[in-house]
Tab-separated table of C-alpha atoms and ligand atoms in Angstrom:
chain	number	residue	atom	x	y	z
A	126	MET	CA	78.347	-20.744	20.050
A	127	ASN	CA	77.115	-18.325	17.535
A	128	ILE	CA	73.614	-16.770	16.615
A	129	HIS	CA	71.488	-15.380	13.657
A	130	GLU	CA	71.366	-11.888	13.074
A	131	TYR	CA	67.545	-11.366	14.169
A	132	GLN	CA	68.343	-13.398	17.508
A	133	GLY	CA	71.407	-10.800	18.281
A	134	LYS	CA	69.149	-7.823	17.712
A	135	ILE	CA	66.824	-9.090	19.943
A	136	LEU	CA	69.632	-8.985	22.638
A	137	PHE	CA	70.783	-5.562	21.565
A	138	LYS	CA	66.941	-4.264	21.476
A	139	GLU	CA	66.996	-5.485	25.432
A	140	ALA	CA	70.172	-4.271	26.059
A	141	GLY	CA	69.491	-0.440	25.093
A	142	VAL	CA	70.702	-0.838	21.737
A	143	LYS	CA	69.120	1.218	18.478
A	144	VAL	CA	68.217	-1.380	15.886
A	145	GLN	CA	65.483	-1.398	13.124
A	146	ASN	CA	62.173	-2.901	13.765
A	147	GLY	CA	62.372	-6.506	12.088
A	148	ILE	CA	60.618	-9.833	11.509
A	149	HIS	CA	61.871	-13.166	11.457
A	150	CYS	CA	60.592	-15.045	8.751
A	151	LYS	CA	60.574	-18.939	7.451
A	152	THR	CA	58.284	-19.117	4.396
A	153	VAL	CA	57.855	-16.507	1.492
A	154	ASN	CA	54.161	-15.992	3.175
A	155	ASP	CA	56.104	-15.042	6.547
A	156	ALA	CA	57.947	-12.482	4.557
A	157	LEU	CA	54.834	-10.885	2.946
A	158	ASN	CA	52.967	-10.647	6.465
A	159	ALA	CA	55.693	-9.239	8.037
A	160	TYR	CA	55.895	-6.895	5.003
A	161	ASP	CA	52.547	-5.481	5.596
A	162	LEU	CA	53.075	-5.696	9.652
A	163	LEU	CA	56.223	-3.333	9.631
A	164	GLY	CA	54.378	-0.666	7.797
A	165	SER	CA	57.524	0.736	6.050
A	166	LYS	CA	57.772	1.280	2.417
A	167	VAL	CA	60.980	0.021	1.931
A	168	VAL	CA	62.198	-2.858	3.991
A	169	ALA	CA	65.481	-4.762	3.612
A	170	VAL	CA	65.127	-8.571	2.958
A	171	LYS	CA	68.142	-10.100	4.774
A	172	SER	CA	69.422	-14.030	4.616
A	173	GLN	CA	70.075	-15.370	7.794
A	174	ILE	CA	73.311	-17.933	7.951
A	175	HIS	CA	75.780	-17.952	10.448
A	176	ALA	CA	78.374	-16.316	8.020
A	177	GLY	CA	79.202	-12.670	7.170
A	178	GLY	CA	79.235	-11.256	3.757
A	179	ARG	CA	76.085	-12.001	2.615
A	180	GLY	CA	75.294	-8.948	1.163
A	181	LYS	CA	78.163	-9.468	-1.655
A	182	GLY	CA	77.224	-13.039	-1.565
A	183	THR	CA	75.292	-15.218	-4.520
A	184	LEU	CA	72.560	-17.582	-4.255
A	185	TYR	CA	72.195	-21.002	-5.893
A	186	ASP	CA	69.559	-23.470	-6.481
A	187	ILE	CA	70.208	-26.112	-4.393
A	188	GLU	CA	69.176	-28.870	-6.761
A	189	THR	CA	70.298	-27.692	-10.434
A	190	ASN	CA	73.141	-25.130	-8.912
A	191	GLU	CA	72.181	-22.501	-10.953
A	192	LEU	CA	72.541	-18.973	-10.165
A	193	VAL	CA	69.472	-17.571	-8.760
A	194	MET	CA	70.390	-14.121	-7.746
A	195	GLU	CA	73.591	-11.858	-6.897
A	196	GLY	CA	72.982	-10.421	-2.787
A	197	GLY	CA	71.735	-11.896	-0.141
A	198	VAL	CA	70.715	-8.779	1.500
A	199	LYS	CA	67.912	-7.133	-0.642
A	200	ILE	CA	66.488	-3.581	-0.180
A	201	ALA	CA	62.877	-4.033	-1.670
A	202	PHE	CA	60.936	-0.916	-2.755
A	203	SER	CA	57.264	-2.931	-2.547
A	204	ARG	CA	55.514	-5.795	-1.437
A	205	GLU	CA	56.216	-7.655	-5.012
A	206	ASP	CA	60.160	-6.965	-4.206
A	207	VAL	CA	59.817	-8.439	-1.183
A	208	GLU	CA	57.845	-11.483	-2.445
A	209	GLU	CA	60.508	-12.253	-5.416
A	210	TYR	CA	63.658	-11.802	-3.131
A	211	ALA	CA	62.342	-13.929	-0.575
A	212	LYS	CA	61.158	-16.557	-2.956
A	213	ASN	CA	64.910	-16.317	-4.443
A	214	ILE	CA	66.443	-17.020	-0.846
A	215	ILE	CA	64.328	-19.446	1.289
A	216	GLY	CA	65.536	-22.728	0.453
A	217	ARG	CA	68.731	-21.193	-1.602
A	218	LYS	CA	72.213	-21.822	-1.192
A	219	LEU	CA	73.731	-18.829	-0.319
A	220	VAL	CA	78.049	-18.991	-0.973
A	221	THR	CA	79.844	-15.715	0.200
A	222	LYS	CA	83.494	-15.020	1.400
A	223	GLN	CA	83.168	-16.560	4.760
A	224	THR	CA	80.847	-19.758	3.870
A	225	GLY	CA	83.450	-21.597	1.391
A	226	VAL	CA	82.432	-22.644	-1.844
A	227	ASN	CA	79.857	-25.367	-0.551
A	228	GLY	CA	77.776	-22.204	0.777
A	229	LYS	CA	75.208	-22.759	3.424
A	230	ILE	CA	71.478	-23.245	2.846
A	231	VAL	CA	69.445	-20.376	3.953
A	232	ASN	CA	66.265	-21.487	5.760
A	233	ASN	CA	65.889	-18.091	7.742
A	234	LEU	CA	65.068	-14.824	6.866
A	235	TYR	CA	64.524	-11.480	8.369
A	236	ILE	CA	62.392	-8.584	7.279
A	237	GLU	CA	64.039	-5.152	8.470
A	238	ALA	CA	62.627	-1.284	8.174
A	239	GLY	CA	64.540	0.116	5.479
A	240	CYS	CA	67.402	2.974	7.191
A	241	SER	CA	68.322	6.049	5.424
A	242	ILE	CA	71.822	5.656	5.858
A	243	GLU	CA	73.926	8.898	6.200
A	244	HIS	CA	77.302	7.312	6.668
A	245	GLU	CA	78.336	3.443	7.643
A	246	TYR	CA	80.701	2.916	10.698
A	247	TYR	CA	82.461	-0.317	11.902
A	248	LEU	CA	82.161	-1.318	15.875
A	249	ALA	CA	83.502	-4.587	17.539
A	250	LEU	CA	83.984	-5.699	20.792
A	251	LEU	CA	86.211	-8.444	21.709
A	252	VAL	CA	88.424	-9.695	24.585
A	253	ASP	CA	91.762	-8.535	25.106
A	254	ARG	CA	93.267	-11.417	27.181
A	255	GLU	CA	96.393	-9.285	27.558
A	256	LYS	CA	94.720	-6.581	28.816
A	257	LYS	CA	92.545	-8.323	30.769
A	258	SER	CA	89.583	-6.313	29.565
A	259	ILE	CA	86.936	-6.005	26.743
A	260	LEU	CA	88.394	-4.349	23.493
A	261	ILE	CA	86.096	-1.622	21.817
A	262	MET	CA	87.511	-1.137	17.958
A	263	ALA	CA	85.459	1.300	15.289
A	264	SER	CA	86.104	2.718	12.424
A	265	THR	CA	84.571	5.175	10.291
A	266	GLU	CA	85.279	2.791	7.269
A	267	GLY	CA	82.966	0.641	8.005
A	268	GLY	CA	80.709	-1.305	5.598
A	269	MET	CA	81.418	-4.321	3.543
A	270	ASP	CA	85.219	-4.727	3.643
A	271	ILE	CA	86.655	-4.012	7.364
A	272	GLU	CA	89.300	-6.858	7.056
A	273	GLU	CA	91.099	-4.677	4.065
A	274	VAL	CA	90.801	-1.512	6.084
A	275	ALA	CA	92.358	-3.492	9.051
A	276	GLU	CA	95.474	-4.220	6.582
A	277	LYS	CA	95.661	-1.341	4.420
A	278	THR	CA	95.131	1.485	7.001
A	279	PRO	CA	95.113	0.499	10.675
A	280	GLU	CA	95.262	3.588	12.112
A	281	ALA	CA	91.697	4.290	10.794
A	282	ILE	CA	90.915	1.842	13.657
A	283	HIS	CA	90.244	3.532	16.754
A	284	LYS	CA	90.324	1.368	20.345
A	285	ILE	CA	89.378	1.561	23.675
A	286	TRP	CA	89.110	-0.784	26.812
A	287	ALA	CA	86.233	-1.446	28.877
A	288	HIS	CA	87.014	-3.179	32.267
A	289	PRO	CA	84.941	-6.173	32.881
A	290	VAL	CA	83.940	-5.497	36.000
A	291	ASP	CA	83.947	-1.475	36.376
A	292	GLY	CA	82.566	-0.967	33.038
A	293	LEU	CA	83.738	1.643	30.585
A	294	ASN	CA	85.068	4.972	31.358
A	295	GLU	CA	82.794	7.506	29.737
A	296	LYS	CA	85.647	9.670	29.149
A	297	ASP	CA	86.918	6.924	26.525
A	298	ALA	CA	83.607	6.407	25.191
A	299	LEU	CA	83.504	10.319	24.384
A	300	GLU	CA	86.933	10.038	22.722
A	301	MET	CA	85.929	7.411	20.549
A	302	ALA	CA	83.089	9.567	19.853
A	303	ASP	CA	85.753	12.405	18.800
A	304	ASN	CA	87.969	9.948	17.190
A	305	LEU	CA	84.485	9.079	14.731
A	306	ASN	CA	84.181	12.742	13.995
A	307	LEU	CA	80.312	12.398	15.479
A	308	GLU	CA	78.672	15.419	17.138
A	309	GLY	CA	75.578	16.200	18.866
A	310	ASN	CA	72.630	13.269	18.999
A	311	SER	CA	74.953	10.638	16.970
A	312	LYS	CA	77.804	11.713	20.018
A	313	GLN	CA	75.354	10.892	22.719
A	314	ASP	CA	73.727	7.653	21.024
A	315	LEU	CA	77.461	6.353	20.406
A	316	VAL	CA	78.320	6.845	24.081
A	317	SER	CA	75.479	5.402	25.470
A	318	MET	CA	75.550	2.272	23.132
A	319	LEU	CA	79.021	1.639	23.662
A	320	ASP	CA	78.266	1.655	27.594
A	321	SER	CA	74.946	-0.830	26.651
A	322	LEU	CA	76.957	-3.218	24.819
A	323	SER	CA	79.858	-3.533	27.084
A	324	ARG	CA	77.301	-4.373	29.607
A	325	MET	CA	75.435	-6.675	27.525
A	326	PHE	CA	78.899	-8.040	26.619
A	327	VAL	CA	79.597	-8.995	30.074
A	328	GLU	CA	76.089	-10.184	31.245
A	329	LYS	CA	75.607	-12.744	28.120
A	330	ASP	CA	79.468	-13.860	28.447
A	331	CYS	CA	79.958	-12.672	24.866
A	332	SER	CA	83.321	-13.842	23.061
A	333	MET	CA	82.463	-11.034	20.200
A	334	ILE	CA	80.288	-8.599	19.509
A	335	GLU	CA	80.506	-7.356	15.774
A	336	ILE	CA	78.785	-4.379	14.093
A	337	ASN	CA	79.522	-4.068	10.471
A	338	PRO	CA	77.348	-1.617	9.449
A	339	LEU	CA	76.994	0.511	12.800
A	340	VAL	CA	75.158	3.570	11.049
A	341	ARG	CA	74.390	7.076	11.294
A	342	SER	CA	71.098	7.710	10.138
A	343	ASP	CA	69.593	10.731	8.249
A	344	SER	CA	68.654	11.590	11.568
A	345	GLY	CA	71.546	11.512	13.239
A	346	GLU	CA	70.594	8.243	15.404
A	347	MET	CA	73.289	5.605	15.625
A	348	ILE	CA	71.825	2.408	14.712
A	349	ALA	CA	73.078	-1.724	14.644
A	350	LEU	CA	72.407	-2.162	11.094
A	351	ASP	CA	74.286	-5.957	11.304
A	352	ALA	CA	74.329	-8.080	14.604
A	353	LYS	CA	77.232	-10.926	14.973
A	354	VAL	CA	77.033	-12.256	18.389
A	355	SER	CA	79.081	-15.279	19.369
A	356	PHE	CA	79.241	-16.686	23.129
A	357	ASP	CA	81.721	-18.148	25.290
A	358	ASP	CA	80.920	-21.663	25.276
A	359	ASN	CA	82.523	-22.426	28.920
A	360	ALA	CA	79.730	-19.879	30.122
A	361	SER	CA	76.836	-21.445	28.849
A	362	PHE	CA	75.770	-23.309	32.433
A	363	ARG	CA	75.045	-20.059	32.929
A	364	HIS	CA	72.597	-19.280	30.568
A	365	PRO	CA	70.535	-21.770	29.788
A	366	TRP	CA	68.136	-19.583	27.574
A	367	ARG	CA	70.864	-20.052	25.279
A	368	GLU	CA	69.830	-23.449	23.873
A	369	GLU	CA	66.565	-22.161	22.295
A	370	MET	CA	68.745	-19.660	20.244
A	371	ARG	CA	71.012	-22.603	18.880
A	372	ASP	CA	70.309	-23.519	15.348
A	373	HIS	CA	71.363	-27.166	14.731
A	374	SER	CA	70.718	-26.706	11.159
A	375	GLU	CA	74.101	-24.196	10.847
A	376	GLU	CA	76.111	-26.447	13.152
A	377	GLU	CA	78.546	-29.265	12.022
A	378	GLU	CA	76.781	-32.571	12.789
A	379	VAL	CA	79.822	-33.780	14.615
A	380	GLU	CA	80.365	-30.507	16.339
A	381	THR	CA	76.555	-30.776	17.968
A	382	ARG	CA	77.250	-34.436	18.919
A	383	ALA	CA	80.221	-33.716	20.803
A	384	HIS	CA	78.612	-30.669	22.262
A	385	ASP	CA	75.424	-32.493	23.286
A	386	HIS	CA	78.263	-34.876	25.301
A	387	GLY	CA	79.463	-32.234	26.964
A	388	LEU	CA	82.633	-32.661	24.968
A	389	SER	CA	84.793	-29.507	23.143
A	390	TYR	CA	85.904	-30.469	20.101
A	391	VAL	CA	87.565	-28.301	17.420
A	392	LYS	CA	88.616	-30.364	14.279
A	393	LEU	CA	92.276	-29.631	12.630
A	394	ASP	CA	94.063	-30.068	9.727
A	395	GLY	CA	96.815	-32.635	11.174
A	396	ASN	CA	96.993	-36.664	11.474
A	397	ILE	CA	97.267	-37.193	14.978
A	398	GLY	CA	93.881	-37.458	16.911
A	399	CYS	CA	93.733	-36.222	20.701
A	400	LEU	CA	91.684	-37.431	23.274
A	401	VAL	CA	92.658	-35.647	26.828
A	402	ASN	CA	91.106	-34.440	29.939
A	403	GLY	CA	91.162	-30.512	30.380
A	404	ALA	CA	91.612	-27.728	28.046
A	405	GLY	CA	95.136	-26.965	29.463
A	406	LEU	CA	96.152	-30.581	29.129
A	407	ALA	CA	94.574	-30.832	25.692
A	408	MET	CA	96.687	-27.545	24.901
A	409	ALA	CA	99.620	-29.170	26.180
A	410	SER	CA	99.500	-32.328	24.347
A	411	MET	CA	99.230	-30.605	21.037
A	412	ASP	CA	102.301	-28.566	21.468
A	413	VAL	CA	104.355	-31.337	22.964
A	414	ILE	CA	102.793	-33.744	19.622
A	415	LYS	CA	104.176	-30.373	17.335
A	416	LEU	CA	107.210	-30.322	19.091
A	417	TYR	CA	108.017	-34.036	17.796
A	418	GLY	CA	107.262	-32.878	14.552
A	419	GLY	CA	103.611	-34.356	14.000
A	420	GLU	CA	100.473	-32.537	13.928
A	421	PRO	CA	97.205	-32.964	15.800
A	422	ALA	CA	94.109	-33.903	14.268
A	423	ASN	CA	91.757	-32.022	16.884
A	424	PHE	CA	91.445	-30.470	20.056
A	425	LEU	CA	89.193	-32.532	22.259
A	426	ASP	CA	88.605	-32.117	25.998
A	427	ILE	CA	86.590	-34.802	27.763
A	428	GLY	CA	86.108	-32.653	30.597
A	429	GLY	CA	86.474	-33.334	34.033
A	430	GLY	CA	82.957	-34.942	34.747
A	431	ALA	CA	83.309	-37.666	31.406
A	432	THR	CA	81.550	-40.830	31.302
A	433	ARG	CA	81.449	-43.853	29.903
A	434	GLU	CA	79.032	-42.791	27.020
A	435	SER	CA	80.440	-39.286	26.337
A	436	ILE	CA	84.346	-41.028	26.079
A	437	THR	CA	82.611	-43.872	23.601
A	438	THR	CA	81.338	-40.935	21.475
A	439	ALA	CA	84.363	-38.543	21.622
A	440	PHE	CA	86.686	-41.931	20.610
A	441	GLY	CA	83.786	-42.435	18.093
A	442	ILE	CA	84.383	-38.732	17.094
A	443	ILE	CA	88.162	-39.242	16.247
A	444	LEU	CA	87.990	-42.802	14.684
A	445	GLU	CA	85.615	-41.345	11.804
A	446	ASP	CA	87.922	-38.265	10.853
A	447	ASP	CA	89.932	-40.277	7.797
A	448	ASN	CA	92.383	-37.485	8.338
A	449	VAL	CA	93.493	-39.554	11.564
A	450	GLU	CA	96.451	-41.749	11.037
A	451	GLY	CA	97.072	-42.270	14.583
A	452	ILE	CA	95.568	-41.380	18.190
A	453	LEU	CA	97.006	-40.005	21.468
A	454	VAL	CA	94.784	-40.569	24.486
A	455	ASN	CA	96.277	-38.595	27.356
A	456	ILE	CA	94.303	-38.717	30.956
A	457	PHE	CA	95.231	-37.154	34.115
A	458	GLY	CA	93.062	-38.802	36.418
A	459	GLY	CA	91.117	-37.085	39.076
A	460	ILE	CA	87.619	-37.326	39.386
A	461	ILE	CA	87.584	-39.399	36.149
A	462	GLN	CA	88.961	-42.858	36.808
A	463	CYS	CA	91.752	-44.212	34.541
A	464	ASP	CA	90.408	-47.798	34.012
A	465	MET	CA	87.055	-46.267	33.300
A	466	VAL	CA	88.739	-44.704	30.197
A	467	ALA	CA	90.171	-47.375	29.398
A	468	ARG	CA	87.528	-49.599	29.346
A	469	SER	CA	85.507	-46.926	27.256
A	470	VAL	CA	88.453	-46.581	24.586
A	471	ILE	CA	88.289	-50.444	23.956
A	472	GLU	CA	84.515	-50.551	23.828
A	473	ALA	CA	84.973	-47.768	21.303
A	474	SER	CA	87.352	-49.618	19.301
A	475	ASN	CA	85.796	-52.775	19.501
A	476	GLU	CA	82.638	-51.269	18.258
A	477	LEU	CA	84.001	-49.080	15.179
A	478	GLY	CA	87.042	-50.598	14.179
A	479	LEU	CA	90.350	-49.248	14.854
A	480	LYS	CA	93.022	-49.144	12.076
A	481	VAL	CA	95.436	-46.827	13.353
A	482	PRO	CA	98.138	-47.117	16.001
A	483	LEU	CA	97.201	-45.897	19.645
A	484	VAL	CA	99.003	-44.716	22.391
A	485	VAL	CA	97.711	-44.462	25.686
A	486	ARG	CA	99.059	-42.370	28.692
A	487	PHE	CA	97.570	-42.318	32.181
A	488	SER	CA	98.270	-40.710	35.198
A	489	GLY	CA	96.404	-40.079	38.439
A	490	THR	CA	93.519	-42.000	39.675
A	491	ASN	CA	93.585	-45.836	38.826
A	492	HIS	CA	96.287	-45.334	36.419
A	493	VAL	CA	97.771	-48.600	37.516
A	494	GLU	CA	94.498	-50.399	36.743
A	495	GLY	CA	93.888	-48.377	33.652
A	496	LYS	CA	97.215	-49.556	32.412
A	497	GLU	CA	96.150	-53.394	33.311
A	498	VAL	CA	93.178	-52.941	31.566
A	499	LEU	CA	94.771	-52.329	28.235
A	500	ASP	CA	97.707	-54.788	28.665
A	501	ASN	CA	94.909	-57.849	28.641
A	502	CYS	CA	93.000	-56.167	26.078
A	503	ASP	CA	93.413	-57.429	22.379
A	504	LEU	CA	93.887	-54.319	21.014
A	505	ASP	CA	97.331	-53.405	19.738
A	506	VAL	CA	97.685	-50.565	22.387
A	507	HIS	CA	101.029	-48.495	23.363
A	508	THR	CA	101.101	-47.190	26.577
A	509	ALA	CA	103.847	-44.447	28.087
A	510	SER	CA	103.813	-43.131	31.296
A	511	THR	CA	104.825	-39.308	30.409
A	512	LEU	CA	103.237	-37.206	27.901
A	513	ALA	CA	107.021	-36.400	26.185
A	514	GLU	CA	106.925	-40.577	25.790
A	515	GLY	CA	103.399	-40.801	24.539
A	516	ALA	CA	103.742	-37.930	21.668
A	517	GLU	CA	107.083	-39.082	20.385
A	518	LYS	CA	105.675	-42.500	20.240
A	519	ILE	CA	102.404	-41.557	18.326
A	520	VAL	CA	104.305	-39.166	15.787
A	521	ASN	CA	106.814	-42.116	15.513
A	522	LEU	CA	103.957	-44.887	14.837
A	523	THR	CA	101.926	-42.543	12.585
A	524	ARG	CA	105.305	-41.781	10.589
A	525	SER	CA	106.145	-45.707	10.028
A	526	VAL	CA	102.791	-45.810	8.665
A	527	GLU	CA	103.310	-43.293	5.533
B	649	ADP	P1	76.515	-8.744	5.426
B	649	ADP	O1	77.414	-8.045	6.293
B	649	ADP	O2	76.310	-10.471	6.142
B	649	ADP	O3	76.785	-8.209	4.011
B	649	ADP	P2	74.554	-6.619	6.630
B	649	ADP	O4	73.562	-6.947	7.454
B	649	ADP	O5	75.666	-5.699	6.875
B	649	ADP	O6	74.894	-8.103	6.042
B	649	ADP	O7	73.981	-5.585	5.386
B	649	ADP	C1	74.622	-5.322	4.025
B	649	ADP	C2	74.411	-4.176	3.802
B	649	ADP	O8	72.865	-3.870	3.358
B	649	ADP	C3	74.743	-3.130	4.703
B	649	ADP	O9	76.298	-2.550	4.885
B	649	ADP	C4	73.829	-2.098	4.591
B	649	ADP	O10	74.604	-0.679	3.394
B	649	ADP	C5	72.477	-2.765	4.006
B	649	ADP	N1	71.699	-3.100	4.736
B	649	ADP	C6	71.122	-3.754	5.514
B	649	ADP	N2	70.089	-3.775	6.380
B	649	ADP	C7	69.658	-2.646	6.009
B	649	ADP	C8	68.581	-1.860	6.140
B	649	ADP	N3	67.724	-2.143	7.296
B	649	ADP	N4	68.110	-0.876	5.632
B	649	ADP	C9	68.747	-0.331	4.701
B	649	ADP	N5	70.104	-0.971	4.237
B	649	ADP	C10	70.323	-2.215	5.279
B	650	MG	MG1	77.534	-6.485	7.674
C-alpha cells in the first residue's frame, strides 16, 4: 500500500524527522488559505499522486488533452503564483516518468513552506531479505535522477543496515554521516533522523521509505523534502489507521476490489490465470507453470479464510482479464474445503461465462468431494491430482487454443 507525500510527512513529523510545515488541499481556495496560514512568502505547490517524478512531469487538460503546465511541483513566490499553479494542477492529468503515458489525475495538493536548499541528498530504507535487516541507502547525489546515479556511479551510494529488533548502531549512522560529508548540526540531524526512520520503518511495518531529496538547508538542518512511504500489506491487520490513509482513487479498481475481499492480487503479463490459496503455493504454481513453458497472467492468493463470496470475486477478476486464455485452480484444502471452492468456481463460471479451458487441482480437506462436484457439473473442467500435472495440462490446453 502506498500513501501520498503529505501523509508520509505526517508520519515523519510524528517520528521526529524534520519536515517543512505544509497543508493538504483539495481546491484552489484551500490552497490560498493554506498560503495565508503558512505565513511563508515562498512556498512549494506540490501535486499529490502515487508516483514520483512530479517535478519533471507535465500537466494536461483531461478533456482536450492540451498541455497546461510543465512541472507538477512549482515554487510560488506570491499568493498570485499559488492561485495560478493550483488552478493548473487540480483536476488535471499529470504525466511523469513513473505514471506511464496515461498519467494520473491530480485530486490532492500540498502547499509547503519553501526551503532554502544548500544541497540535495538521497535517502532510502528498504527490506534486505538476505541480511534480514533494514537496508539504509544514501547518496550525496540526490535530487531527481537517482536511478541514473545507481546505474552509472553505484559507488556514490552508501549503505548501512539497521537490525529490525536491536535498531540502528550509532557507529554506522555516524559513518553514513561522514560518507555524506556532513558536519556539525547537520551530522547530528542525520544520525537522529536515521534512528527515527529505522524505528518508524519497524513500528509502522513499512516496505519502503524513500526521501529524494533529503536536503541540507542554509542553516545546516537536514530536512525531508519529499516522502515516499509504502507499507507491507501483510501487516495491515496490525494498523487499522492505514484504512484512513488509503486513497482509492489512486488504486486500480480491480486491486481495490481484491483487497476488499481479502485477496492478494497482482496482475502479470502472461496468459494463464491462477487461483491459489497461500502465497507460497501461488509462487510455486507460477514457477511450475513457467517450467512447462507457460506464463502466468496473475498472482492471486485467496488466503486461508477464503469464503464462497471471495472466491467468486477472485474467479471473476481472472475471467475479466482479456489476456487470460486458460485458468489453473490449485487449492490445498486445510481450513478451506475443496468442495466449497468447487461450488464457488462453478457458480462464478455460470454467472460470468467461462470461455477458456479450466484445470483444477485439489489436495487436502474434502478433495474427493470437490472432484465429485466438478465431475458432476456441466462445465468443461479438467482435473489433476498433482501441481505438475495441472500445470502441464493448462499449458498444453492454452497452446492448443492458439
Ligand atoms: P518529485 O520527486 O515527485 O519530482 P519532489 O518532492 O522531490 O517531487 O520535488 C521536486 C523538487 O522540488 C525537489 O527536488 C526540490 O528541489 C523541489 N522542492 C520540493 N519541495 C520543496 C520545498 N518545500 N521548498 C523548496 N523546494 C522544494
Ligand atoms: Mg522527489
